[in-house]
PDB file of C-alpha atoms in Angstrom:
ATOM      1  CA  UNK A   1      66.548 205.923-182.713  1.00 67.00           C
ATOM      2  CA  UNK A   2      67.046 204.214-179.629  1.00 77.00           C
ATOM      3  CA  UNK A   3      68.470 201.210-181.000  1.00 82.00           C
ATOM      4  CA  UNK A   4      71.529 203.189-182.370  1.00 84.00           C
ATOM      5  CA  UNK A   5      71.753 205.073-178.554  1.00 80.00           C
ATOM      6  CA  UNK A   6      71.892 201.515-177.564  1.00 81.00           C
ATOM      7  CA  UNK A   7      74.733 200.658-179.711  1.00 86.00           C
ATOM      8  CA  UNK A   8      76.367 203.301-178.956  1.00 82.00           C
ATOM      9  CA  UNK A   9      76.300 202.899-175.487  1.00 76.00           C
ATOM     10  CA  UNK A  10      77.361 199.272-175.762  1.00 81.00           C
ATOM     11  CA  UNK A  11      80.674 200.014-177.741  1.00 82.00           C
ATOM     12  CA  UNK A  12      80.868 203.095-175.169  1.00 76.00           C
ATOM     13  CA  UNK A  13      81.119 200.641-172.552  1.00 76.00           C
ATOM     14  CA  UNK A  14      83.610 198.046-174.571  1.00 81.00           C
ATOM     15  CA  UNK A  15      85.653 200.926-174.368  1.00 81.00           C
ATOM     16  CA  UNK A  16      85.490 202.273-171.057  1.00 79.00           C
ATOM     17  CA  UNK A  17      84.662 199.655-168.704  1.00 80.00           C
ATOM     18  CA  UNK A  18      83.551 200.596-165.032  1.00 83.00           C
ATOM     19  CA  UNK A  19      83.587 204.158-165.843  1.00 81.00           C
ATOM     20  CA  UNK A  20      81.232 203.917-169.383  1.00 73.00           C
ATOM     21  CA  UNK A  21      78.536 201.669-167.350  1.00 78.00           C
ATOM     22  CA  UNK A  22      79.014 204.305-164.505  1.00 84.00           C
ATOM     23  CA  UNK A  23      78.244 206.951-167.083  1.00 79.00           C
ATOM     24  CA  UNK A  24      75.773 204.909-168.826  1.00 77.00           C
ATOM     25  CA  UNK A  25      73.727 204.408-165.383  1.00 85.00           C
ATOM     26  CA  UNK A  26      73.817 208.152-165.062  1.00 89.00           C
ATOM     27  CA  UNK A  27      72.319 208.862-168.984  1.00 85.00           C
ATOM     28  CA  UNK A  28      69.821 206.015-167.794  1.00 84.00           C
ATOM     29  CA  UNK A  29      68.589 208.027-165.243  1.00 90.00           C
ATOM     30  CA  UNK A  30      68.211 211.136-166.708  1.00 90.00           C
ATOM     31  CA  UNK A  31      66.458 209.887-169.310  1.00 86.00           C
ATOM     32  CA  UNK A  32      64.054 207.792-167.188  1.00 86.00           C
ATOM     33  CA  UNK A  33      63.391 210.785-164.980  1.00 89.00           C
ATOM     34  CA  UNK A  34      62.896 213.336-168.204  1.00 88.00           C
ATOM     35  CA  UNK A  35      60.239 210.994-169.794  1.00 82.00           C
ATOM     36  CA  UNK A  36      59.010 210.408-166.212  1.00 80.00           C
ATOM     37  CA  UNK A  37      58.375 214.020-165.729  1.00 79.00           C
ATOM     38  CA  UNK A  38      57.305 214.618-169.569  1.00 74.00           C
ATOM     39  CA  UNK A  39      54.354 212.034-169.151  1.00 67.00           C
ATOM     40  CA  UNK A  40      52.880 213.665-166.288  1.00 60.00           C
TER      41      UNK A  40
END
């Protein structure tokens, strides 16, 4: 499952540019802090 978000994500930023890692950093985060917060 994750590979395919990370393919996504890569032809998301092939597209976009600036703005699609921008957006990308932002999912990153998110999803860092939800599994942060789900493992405690």
């Amino acid at each position: 499952m994750k590979g395919c978000l990370i393919a996504i994500l890569f032809i998301v930023l092939l597209f976009f540019g600036p703005v699609g890692w921008i957006c990308a950093a932002v999912v990153g985060i998110i999803l860092l802090a939800s599994s942060g917060k789900k493992k405690k």
